[in-house]
Short mmCIF file of C-alpha atoms in Angstrom, two decimals:
data_model
loop_
_atom_site.label_atom_id
_atom_site.label_comp_id
_atom_site.label_asym_id
_atom_site.label_seq_id
_atom_site.Cartn_x
_atom_site.Cartn_y
_atom_site.Cartn_z
CA MET A 1 -77.35 -0.22 -236.57
CA SER A 2 -75.23 -2.99 -238.06
CA LYS A 3 -71.90 -1.15 -238.04
CA THR A 4 -71.96 2.52 -236.98
CA ILE A 5 -73.43 2.06 -233.49
CA PRO A 6 -71.33 -1.06 -232.74
CA MET A 7 -68.20 0.79 -233.88
CA TRP A 8 -68.80 3.79 -231.67
CA SER A 9 -69.87 1.65 -228.73
CA CYS A 10 -66.49 -0.02 -228.93
CA VAL A 11 -64.64 3.31 -229.30
CA VAL A 12 -66.43 4.80 -226.28
CA ASN A 13 -65.66 1.68 -224.24
CA ARG A 14 -61.98 1.93 -225.14
CA SER A 15 -61.85 5.64 -224.35
CA ILE A 16 -63.40 5.04 -220.91
CA PHE A 17 -60.92 2.20 -220.33
CA ASN A 18 -58.04 4.56 -221.20
CA HIS A 19 -59.44 7.16 -218.79
CA TRP A 20 -59.55 4.75 -215.86
CA ASN A 21 -56.14 3.37 -216.77
CA ARG A 22 -54.59 6.85 -216.80
CA LEU A 23 -56.29 7.65 -213.51
CA CYS A 24 -54.75 4.55 -211.92
CA ASN A 25 -51.27 5.44 -213.13
CA ILE A 26 -51.44 9.15 -212.25
CA ASP A 27 -53.11 8.80 -208.86
CA ALA A 28 -51.35 5.60 -207.78
CA GLY A 29 -50.04 7.30 -204.65
CA LEU A 30 -53.08 9.48 -204.02
CA THR A 31 -55.96 6.99 -204.00
CA SER A 32 -56.68 4.54 -201.23
CA ASP A 33 -55.90 0.87 -201.69
CA ASP A 34 -59.63 0.10 -201.83
CA ASP A 35 -60.25 2.66 -204.59
CA GLY A 36 -57.30 1.37 -206.58
CA ASP A 37 -58.48 -2.23 -206.18
CA ASN A 38 -61.99 -1.30 -207.30
CA ILE A 39 -60.71 0.43 -210.42
CA ARG A 40 -58.43 -2.49 -211.27
CA LYS A 41 -61.31 -4.94 -210.85
CA LEU A 42 -63.41 -2.75 -213.14
CA LEU A 43 -60.66 -2.69 -215.77
CA ASP A 44 -60.16 -6.46 -215.59
CA LYS A 45 -63.79 -7.03 -216.58
CA TRP A 46 -64.12 -4.08 -218.99
CA ASP A 47 -64.91 -5.38 -222.49
CA CYS A 48 -63.16 -3.37 -225.22
CA SER A 49 -63.81 -5.83 -228.04
CA LEU A 50 -65.91 -5.10 -231.12
CA HIS A 51 -69.38 -6.68 -231.17
CA LEU A 52 -70.98 -6.89 -234.62
CA PRO A 53 -74.04 -8.80 -235.81
CA LEU A 54 -73.45 -12.11 -237.57
CA TRP A 55 -74.36 -10.76 -240.99
CA VAL A 56 -71.37 -8.40 -241.11
CA SER A 57 -68.62 -10.17 -243.08
CA ASN A 58 -65.22 -11.04 -241.67
CA THR A 59 -63.61 -8.71 -244.23
CA GLU A 60 -65.65 -5.76 -242.98
CA ARG A 61 -64.92 -6.72 -239.39
CA ALA A 62 -61.19 -6.73 -240.05
CA SER A 63 -61.39 -3.35 -241.81
CA ILE A 64 -63.25 -1.83 -238.84
CA GLU A 65 -60.94 -3.33 -236.22
CA ALA A 66 -57.93 -1.88 -238.05
CA ARG A 67 -59.22 1.65 -237.42
CA LEU A 68 -60.51 1.34 -233.84
CA ASP A 69 -57.26 2.54 -232.21
CA GLU A 70 -57.17 5.58 -234.50
CA TRP A 71 -60.77 6.52 -233.72
CA THR A 72 -60.20 6.04 -229.99
CA ARG A 73 -57.15 8.30 -230.10
CA GLU A 74 -59.13 10.98 -231.94
CA LEU A 75 -61.90 10.81 -229.34
CA ASP A 76 -59.37 11.00 -226.49
CA GLU A 77 -57.77 14.08 -228.07
CA SER A 78 -61.02 15.81 -229.02
CA GLY A 79 -61.71 17.33 -225.61
CA ALA A 80 -64.88 15.30 -225.07
CA ASP A 81 -65.87 14.94 -221.41
CA ILE A 82 -64.99 11.27 -221.03
CA ALA A 83 -64.57 11.63 -217.26
CA SER A 84 -68.26 12.41 -216.71
CA LEU A 85 -69.29 9.50 -218.91
CA ALA A 86 -66.92 7.15 -217.08
CA SER A 87 -68.33 8.23 -213.72
CA CYS A 88 -71.87 7.14 -214.63
CA LEU A 89 -71.29 4.22 -217.04
CA ARG A 90 -70.23 1.37 -214.77
CA LYS A 91 -70.45 -1.36 -217.41
CA PRO A 92 -69.27 -1.28 -221.04
CA LEU A 93 -71.72 -0.66 -223.84
CA ARG A 94 -72.82 -3.58 -226.01
CA PRO A 95 -75.41 -3.60 -228.79
CA LEU A 96 -78.19 -6.16 -229.08
CA TRP A 97 -80.32 -6.53 -232.22
CA VAL A 98 -84.08 -7.05 -232.28
CA SER A 99 -86.26 -7.46 -235.38
CA GLN A 100 -89.88 -8.34 -235.99
CA LYS A 101 -88.86 -12.01 -236.14
CA THR A 102 -87.07 -11.97 -232.80
CA VAL A 103 -88.63 -14.21 -230.15
CA ILE A 104 -87.93 -13.22 -226.56
CA TRP A 105 -89.20 -15.27 -223.63
CA LEU A 106 -89.48 -12.60 -220.96
CA ASN A 107 -89.35 -15.08 -218.10
CA GLU A 108 -85.94 -16.26 -219.35
CA VAL A 109 -84.36 -12.81 -219.59
CA PRO A 110 -81.99 -12.30 -216.65
CA GLU A 111 -82.28 -9.25 -214.45
CA HIS A 112 -80.55 -6.21 -215.90
CA ASP A 113 -78.28 -5.85 -212.86
CA SER A 114 -76.80 -9.29 -213.50
CA TRP A 115 -75.58 -8.40 -217.00
CA ASP A 116 -71.89 -7.58 -217.34
CA PHE A 117 -72.58 -4.89 -219.95
CA THR A 118 -74.88 -1.92 -220.58
CA PRO A 119 -77.21 -3.02 -223.41
CA LEU A 120 -78.03 -0.87 -226.43
CA ILE A 121 -81.23 -2.39 -227.81
CA LEU A 122 -81.29 -1.82 -231.60
CA VAL A 123 -84.77 -2.41 -232.96
CA SER A 124 -85.36 -2.71 -236.70
CA ALA A 125 -88.67 -1.40 -238.04
CA SER A 126 -88.18 -3.27 -241.34
CA ALA A 127 -90.99 -5.65 -242.16
CA SER A 128 -90.37 -9.37 -242.57
CA GLY A 129 -93.00 -10.08 -245.22
CA GLU A 130 -92.65 -10.50 -248.97
CA LEU A 131 -91.77 -6.96 -250.01
CA GLN A 132 -90.06 -5.57 -253.08
CA ASN A 133 -86.72 -3.75 -253.08
CA ARG A 134 -85.43 -5.63 -250.09
CA THR A 135 -82.09 -7.15 -249.30
CA SER A 136 -81.64 -10.22 -247.18
CA SER A 137 -78.90 -12.46 -245.90
CA GLU A 138 -78.50 -15.76 -244.17
CA PHE A 139 -78.55 -14.15 -240.74
CA SER A 140 -80.36 -10.83 -241.09
CA TRP A 141 -83.99 -9.89 -241.34
CA ASN A 142 -85.48 -8.68 -244.60
CA TYR A 143 -84.38 -5.09 -244.96
CA ILE A 144 -86.14 -2.24 -246.79
CA PRO A 145 -83.52 0.44 -247.54
CA GLY A 146 -84.40 3.78 -246.00
CA ALA A 147 -87.38 2.49 -244.01
CA GLY A 148 -85.99 3.66 -240.69
CA ASP A 149 -84.90 7.06 -242.03
CA ASP A 150 -88.18 7.85 -243.75
CA GLU A 151 -89.96 8.65 -240.48
CA GLU A 152 -92.58 10.87 -242.08
CA SER A 153 -94.13 7.72 -243.54
CA TRP A 154 -94.69 6.06 -240.17
CA ALA A 155 -93.98 8.37 -237.21
CA ARG A 156 -97.28 10.32 -237.55
CA GLY A 157 -95.57 13.60 -236.66
CA LEU A 158 -93.68 12.35 -233.60
CA SER A 159 -90.13 13.56 -233.07
CA PRO A 160 -87.65 11.67 -230.85
CA ASN A 161 -87.88 14.28 -228.07
CA VAL A 162 -91.68 14.29 -228.08
CA PHE A 163 -91.79 10.49 -228.15
CA TRP A 164 -89.51 10.06 -225.14
CA THR A 165 -91.32 12.77 -223.19
CA HIS A 166 -94.59 10.83 -223.55
CA VAL A 167 -93.31 7.26 -223.91
CA ASP A 168 -95.17 5.93 -220.86
CA ASP A 169 -98.50 7.44 -221.96
CA LEU A 170 -98.08 5.97 -225.44
CA ILE A 171 -97.27 2.49 -224.17
CA HIS A 172 -100.11 2.49 -221.66
CA SER A 173 -102.63 3.64 -224.27
CA GLY A 174 -102.47 0.21 -225.97
CA PRO A 175 -102.79 -0.67 -229.67
CA ASP A 176 -106.38 0.50 -230.09
CA LEU A 177 -105.87 4.01 -228.72
CA CYS A 178 -102.23 4.52 -229.72
CA ASN A 179 -102.90 6.53 -232.91
CA GLN A 180 -105.39 8.77 -231.12
CA LYS A 181 -102.90 9.39 -228.32
CA VAL A 182 -100.16 10.20 -230.84
CA ALA A 183 -102.47 12.71 -232.54
CA GLU A 184 -103.17 14.47 -229.24
CA ILE A 185 -99.48 14.63 -228.30
CA VAL A 186 -98.40 15.87 -231.74
CA GLU A 187 -101.05 18.59 -231.76
CA ASN A 188 -100.13 19.72 -228.25
CA ASP A 189 -96.54 20.01 -229.35
CA ARG A 190 -97.52 21.87 -232.54
CA VAL A 191 -99.48 24.48 -230.59
CA TYR A 192 -96.63 24.75 -228.09
CA ARG A 193 -94.14 25.53 -230.88
CA ALA A 194 -96.55 27.92 -232.58
CA HIS A 195 -96.91 29.81 -229.32
CA ARG A 196 -93.11 30.20 -229.20
CA GLY A 197 -93.00 31.56 -232.74
CA GLN A 198 -91.44 28.42 -234.20
CA GLU A 199 -92.44 26.74 -237.43
CA ALA A 200 -95.43 24.56 -236.58
CA PRO A 201 -97.28 23.19 -239.63
CA GLN A 202 -100.27 20.96 -239.19
CA VAL A 203 -99.39 17.29 -239.54
CA VAL A 204 -100.95 15.27 -242.36
CA VAL A 205 -100.93 11.49 -241.94
CA LYS A 206 -102.17 8.61 -244.05
CA CYS A 207 -104.21 6.63 -241.58
CA SER A 208 -104.52 2.88 -241.77
CA LYS A 209 -107.77 1.08 -242.52
CA SER A 210 -110.18 0.25 -239.74
CA ASN A 211 -109.08 -2.75 -237.74
CA GLY A 212 -111.06 -4.79 -235.29
CA GLY A 213 -113.99 -2.39 -235.20
CA VAL A 214 -111.87 0.58 -234.13
CA ASN A 215 -112.77 3.80 -235.92
CA HIS A 216 -109.80 5.55 -237.49
CA ALA A 217 -109.61 8.99 -239.04
CA LYS A 218 -110.11 9.45 -242.76
CA SER A 219 -107.14 9.17 -245.10
CA ASP A 220 -104.89 12.25 -245.28
CA GLU A 221 -106.72 13.81 -242.34
CA ILE A 222 -105.15 16.88 -240.75
CA LEU A 223 -104.63 16.38 -237.04
CA CYS A 224 -106.55 19.21 -235.38
CA LEU A 225 -107.40 18.66 -231.74
CA SER A 226 -107.98 20.97 -228.85
CA ALA A 227 -104.72 21.53 -227.02
CA GLN A 228 -103.58 23.41 -223.98
CA ILE A 229 -100.59 25.70 -224.49
CA PRO A 230 -97.74 24.77 -222.15
CA LYS A 231 -95.71 27.43 -220.44
CA VAL A 232 -92.58 28.37 -222.35
CA ASP A 233 -89.30 27.73 -220.55
CA GLU A 234 -87.39 30.61 -222.11
CA GLU A 235 -84.32 30.14 -219.92
CA ARG A 236 -83.49 26.95 -221.80
CA LEU A 237 -83.48 28.73 -225.16
CA VAL A 238 -80.34 30.85 -224.55
CA PHE A 239 -76.97 29.32 -223.67
CA TRP A 240 -73.84 31.27 -222.68
CA LEU A 241 -70.63 29.70 -223.99
CA SER A 242 -68.51 29.78 -220.83
CA SER A 243 -66.89 33.19 -220.27
CA THR A 244 -66.52 34.13 -223.95
CA ASN A 245 -69.27 36.83 -223.87
CA LEU A 246 -70.89 34.84 -226.68
CA ALA A 247 -74.33 33.28 -226.37
CA VAL A 248 -76.43 31.14 -228.70
CA GLY A 249 -80.19 30.75 -228.70
CA ALA A 250 -83.54 30.86 -230.42
CA SER A 251 -84.62 34.08 -232.13
CA GLN A 252 -88.06 34.24 -230.49
CA VAL A 253 -86.51 35.05 -227.10
CA ALA A 254 -83.60 37.18 -228.31
CA CYS A 255 -85.15 40.52 -227.40
CA LYS A 256 -86.25 39.23 -224.00
CA GLU A 257 -82.70 38.39 -222.91
CA THR A 258 -81.65 41.32 -220.72
CA SER A 259 -78.00 40.37 -220.20
CA ILE A 260 -76.90 40.83 -223.83
CA ASP A 261 -75.60 43.93 -225.61
CA CYS A 262 -75.83 42.89 -229.28
CA ILE A 263 -77.86 40.50 -231.41
CA LEU A 264 -76.73 38.68 -234.54
CA ASN A 265 -79.93 37.27 -236.02
CA CYS A 266 -79.42 34.40 -238.49
CA ASP A 267 -83.14 33.58 -238.71
CA GLN A 268 -84.80 34.16 -242.07
CA ASN A 269 -87.41 36.24 -240.27
CA PRO A 270 -86.54 39.59 -238.65
CA ILE A 271 -87.09 40.25 -234.97
CA SER A 272 -88.43 43.40 -233.36
CA VAL A 273 -85.78 45.59 -231.76
CA PRO A 274 -86.06 49.15 -230.35
CA VAL A 275 -84.88 51.96 -232.63
CA SER A 276 -82.15 52.83 -230.14
CA TYR A 277 -80.91 49.26 -230.41
CA LEU A 278 -80.53 49.10 -234.21
CA GLU A 279 -76.77 49.67 -234.26
CA GLU A 280 -76.33 46.70 -231.92
CA HIS A 281 -78.38 44.41 -234.16
CA LEU A 282 -77.49 42.70 -237.44
CA HIS A 283 -79.90 40.56 -239.43
CA LEU A 284 -78.24 38.06 -241.80
CA PRO A 285 -80.94 35.66 -243.08
CA MET A 286 -79.44 32.21 -243.59
CA LYS A 287 -80.74 28.92 -244.92
CA GLY A 288 -79.54 25.41 -244.15
CA SER A 289 -77.46 23.49 -246.65
CA LYS A 290 -80.46 21.47 -247.80
CA PHE A 291 -82.02 24.63 -249.23
CA ASP A 292 -78.93 26.67 -250.11
CA ARG A 293 -75.48 25.06 -250.15
CA PHE A 294 -73.67 28.39 -249.79
CA SER A 295 -76.02 30.53 -247.68
CA ILE A 296 -74.00 30.23 -244.46
CA SER A 297 -70.57 30.59 -246.09
CA ARG A 298 -71.74 33.77 -247.89
CA ASN A 299 -72.89 35.34 -244.63
CA LEU A 300 -70.05 34.29 -242.34
CA PRO A 301 -67.66 37.16 -243.28
CA PRO A 302 -70.08 39.92 -242.17
CA ALA A 303 -71.16 37.82 -239.19
CA VAL A 304 -67.57 37.41 -237.95
CA ASN A 305 -66.79 41.08 -238.60
CA PHE A 306 -69.86 42.15 -236.61
CA ALA A 307 -68.83 39.95 -233.70
CA LYS A 308 -65.25 41.22 -233.86
CA LEU A 309 -66.37 44.86 -233.82
CA LYS A 310 -68.71 44.40 -230.86
CA MET A 311 -66.61 42.01 -228.79
CA SER A 312 -63.51 44.18 -229.20
CA SER A 313 -65.24 46.74 -227.02
CA GLY A 314 -66.22 44.12 -224.43
CA LYS A 315 -69.86 43.75 -225.49
CA LYS A 316 -71.85 40.54 -225.11
CA VAL A 317 -73.21 39.06 -228.34
CA LEU A 318 -76.15 36.70 -228.82
CA VAL A 319 -76.21 34.66 -232.04
CA CYS A 320 -79.71 33.38 -232.74
CA CYS A 321 -81.59 31.42 -235.38
CA GLN A 322 -85.03 29.86 -235.69
CA ASP A 323 -84.39 27.00 -233.24
CA GLY A 324 -80.99 27.87 -231.77
CA GLU A 325 -79.74 24.38 -232.59
CA ASP A 326 -78.12 24.41 -236.02
CA ILE A 327 -77.29 27.56 -237.99
CA SER A 328 -76.57 29.73 -234.94
CA ILE A 329 -74.30 26.97 -233.58
CA CYS A 330 -72.34 26.98 -236.84
CA VAL A 331 -72.01 30.78 -236.77
CA CYS A 332 -70.75 30.66 -233.17
CA LEU A 333 -68.28 27.99 -234.22
CA ALA A 334 -66.93 30.26 -236.97
CA ILE A 335 -66.69 33.21 -234.54
CA LEU A 336 -64.85 31.23 -231.87
CA MET A 337 -62.44 29.70 -234.38
CA SER A 338 -61.74 33.07 -236.01
CA LEU A 339 -61.52 35.41 -233.01
CA PHE A 340 -60.46 33.30 -230.00
CA ASN A 341 -57.22 31.52 -229.11
CA GLU A 342 -56.88 27.95 -227.88
CA GLU A 343 -57.26 29.07 -224.26
CA GLY A 344 -60.70 30.53 -225.05
CA ALA A 345 -59.64 34.17 -224.81
CA PHE A 346 -60.70 36.80 -227.35
CA ASP A 347 -57.72 37.99 -229.41
CA GLY A 348 -59.45 39.50 -232.43
CA GLY A 349 -58.11 36.84 -234.82
CA LYS A 350 -54.36 37.01 -234.11
CA SER A 351 -53.99 33.30 -233.34
CA PHE A 352 -56.22 32.39 -236.29
CA GLU A 353 -53.88 34.19 -238.69
CA GLU A 354 -50.87 32.32 -237.34
CA LYS A 355 -52.02 28.73 -237.79
CA SER A 356 -53.76 26.40 -240.22
CA ILE A 357 -57.19 25.16 -239.19
CA THR A 358 -57.79 21.41 -239.25
CA LYS A 359 -60.99 19.44 -238.92
CA MET A 360 -59.77 18.22 -235.54
CA ASP A 361 -59.43 21.85 -234.36
CA MET A 362 -62.98 22.52 -235.46
CA ARG A 363 -64.21 19.33 -233.83
CA ARG A 364 -62.65 20.30 -230.50
CA MET A 365 -64.29 23.72 -230.63
CA LEU A 366 -67.66 22.18 -231.50
CA ILE A 367 -67.37 19.87 -228.50
CA PHE A 368 -66.63 22.93 -226.35
CA ILE A 369 -69.82 24.59 -227.64
CA CYS A 370 -71.89 21.47 -227.02
CA LYS A 371 -70.83 21.41 -223.37
CA TYR A 372 -72.87 24.59 -222.87
CA ALA A 373 -75.44 24.57 -225.70
CA VAL A 374 -76.80 21.17 -224.78
CA ASN A 375 -79.43 21.15 -227.54
CA ALA A 376 -76.88 21.80 -230.32
CA ARG A 377 -77.21 19.58 -233.38
CA PRO A 378 -75.53 21.24 -236.36
CA SER A 379 -75.95 19.45 -239.68
CA ARG A 380 -73.02 18.04 -241.61
CA GLY A 381 -73.69 20.27 -244.64
CA ASN A 382 -73.67 23.42 -242.52
CA LEU A 383 -70.47 22.39 -240.75
CA LYS A 384 -68.82 21.85 -244.12
CA GLN A 385 -69.62 25.45 -245.00
CA VAL A 386 -67.95 26.64 -241.80
CA PHE A 387 -64.81 24.62 -242.53
CA GLY A 388 -64.79 25.93 -246.10
CA PHE A 389 -65.06 29.50 -244.82
CA LEU A 390 -62.25 29.04 -242.28
CA SER A 391 -59.98 27.38 -244.85
CA SER A 392 -60.58 29.96 -247.57
CA HIS A 393 -60.28 32.86 -245.12
CA ARG A 394 -56.90 31.50 -243.95
CA GLU A 395 -55.70 31.09 -247.55
CA ASN A 396 -56.75 34.65 -248.39
CA SER A 397 -54.82 35.92 -245.36
CA ASP A 398 -51.70 34.07 -246.53
CA GLU A 399 -51.99 35.63 -249.98
#
């Protein structure tokens, strides 16, 4: 929150500024005078400067500022949909920092519409008391390394998506009933995922001591509450990647998708397929990089060969994994990089054999995938395996 988010806020602001600037220059004779004036007024007030907290040193600031133009250029060239972002973000992003020591007089906070920026409120969960293993500075709050990342110690089973889905209910429940409300929400979500065939272990939390006469659950209690099973929205679990005949999704709905011809299952668990369908199905169990650093790279050669064989005859292929968000995304990335040209047309690997793959090439293709598979979140370790596979495969072809 001290450097990464401020850096990328600035880069996004600069990229949006470049977009509007190019639009003004290209469409100078096509837009009305009023539209041109509005864009120029927007650009005049658009803040592209770097905003860091006071505790970041001047040396670090200078080092970051020296790379901002490079990062902005890479974002502009990556294929990211800056135009859509520019159309809805009417004021530049700017981070604000809030800690447990921050005092805010609500009656003195101006109305949001009067601000000349879009605020990113960065809230630190680090405690301000006398705690060991902390770092502090003249300007910052007391910081416990890893406190924000170690969510299993304080989130009580909540994930970001579940939290934001129920944020109003949680806030309105108040301090006394908050933990009980969290337990109900987490259990509802657990049953929901279990019903979909996803991994859904019971959540164990270390509950705090009783406070103010409120009865809390016993320490290390398993959250088991009655829960209603929501209806599964299966349409959101399969995403077609433009017109490539390649789809990505979750394994629990793979056999229910009627518009596919072949299934490449990367889940560790097999799925049920009809006997007549066996030749159109390949099961390659894969683990994430946290559990096996080479699982994906070992399985990518047969995965790409399977896709090449099936797609050469015009068949539609679904790549699936347990959640459809990580491993299957990486496998689709390898398939698209290996078998498709830069225009997105299947060529069986001809263009891949004629050029060297760079990280920027892979980044552009990943951005293309994310435009369609909106829940994609491949891990860094898994992406490294894909890049390693593409690099080694290209070197072997040269030899």
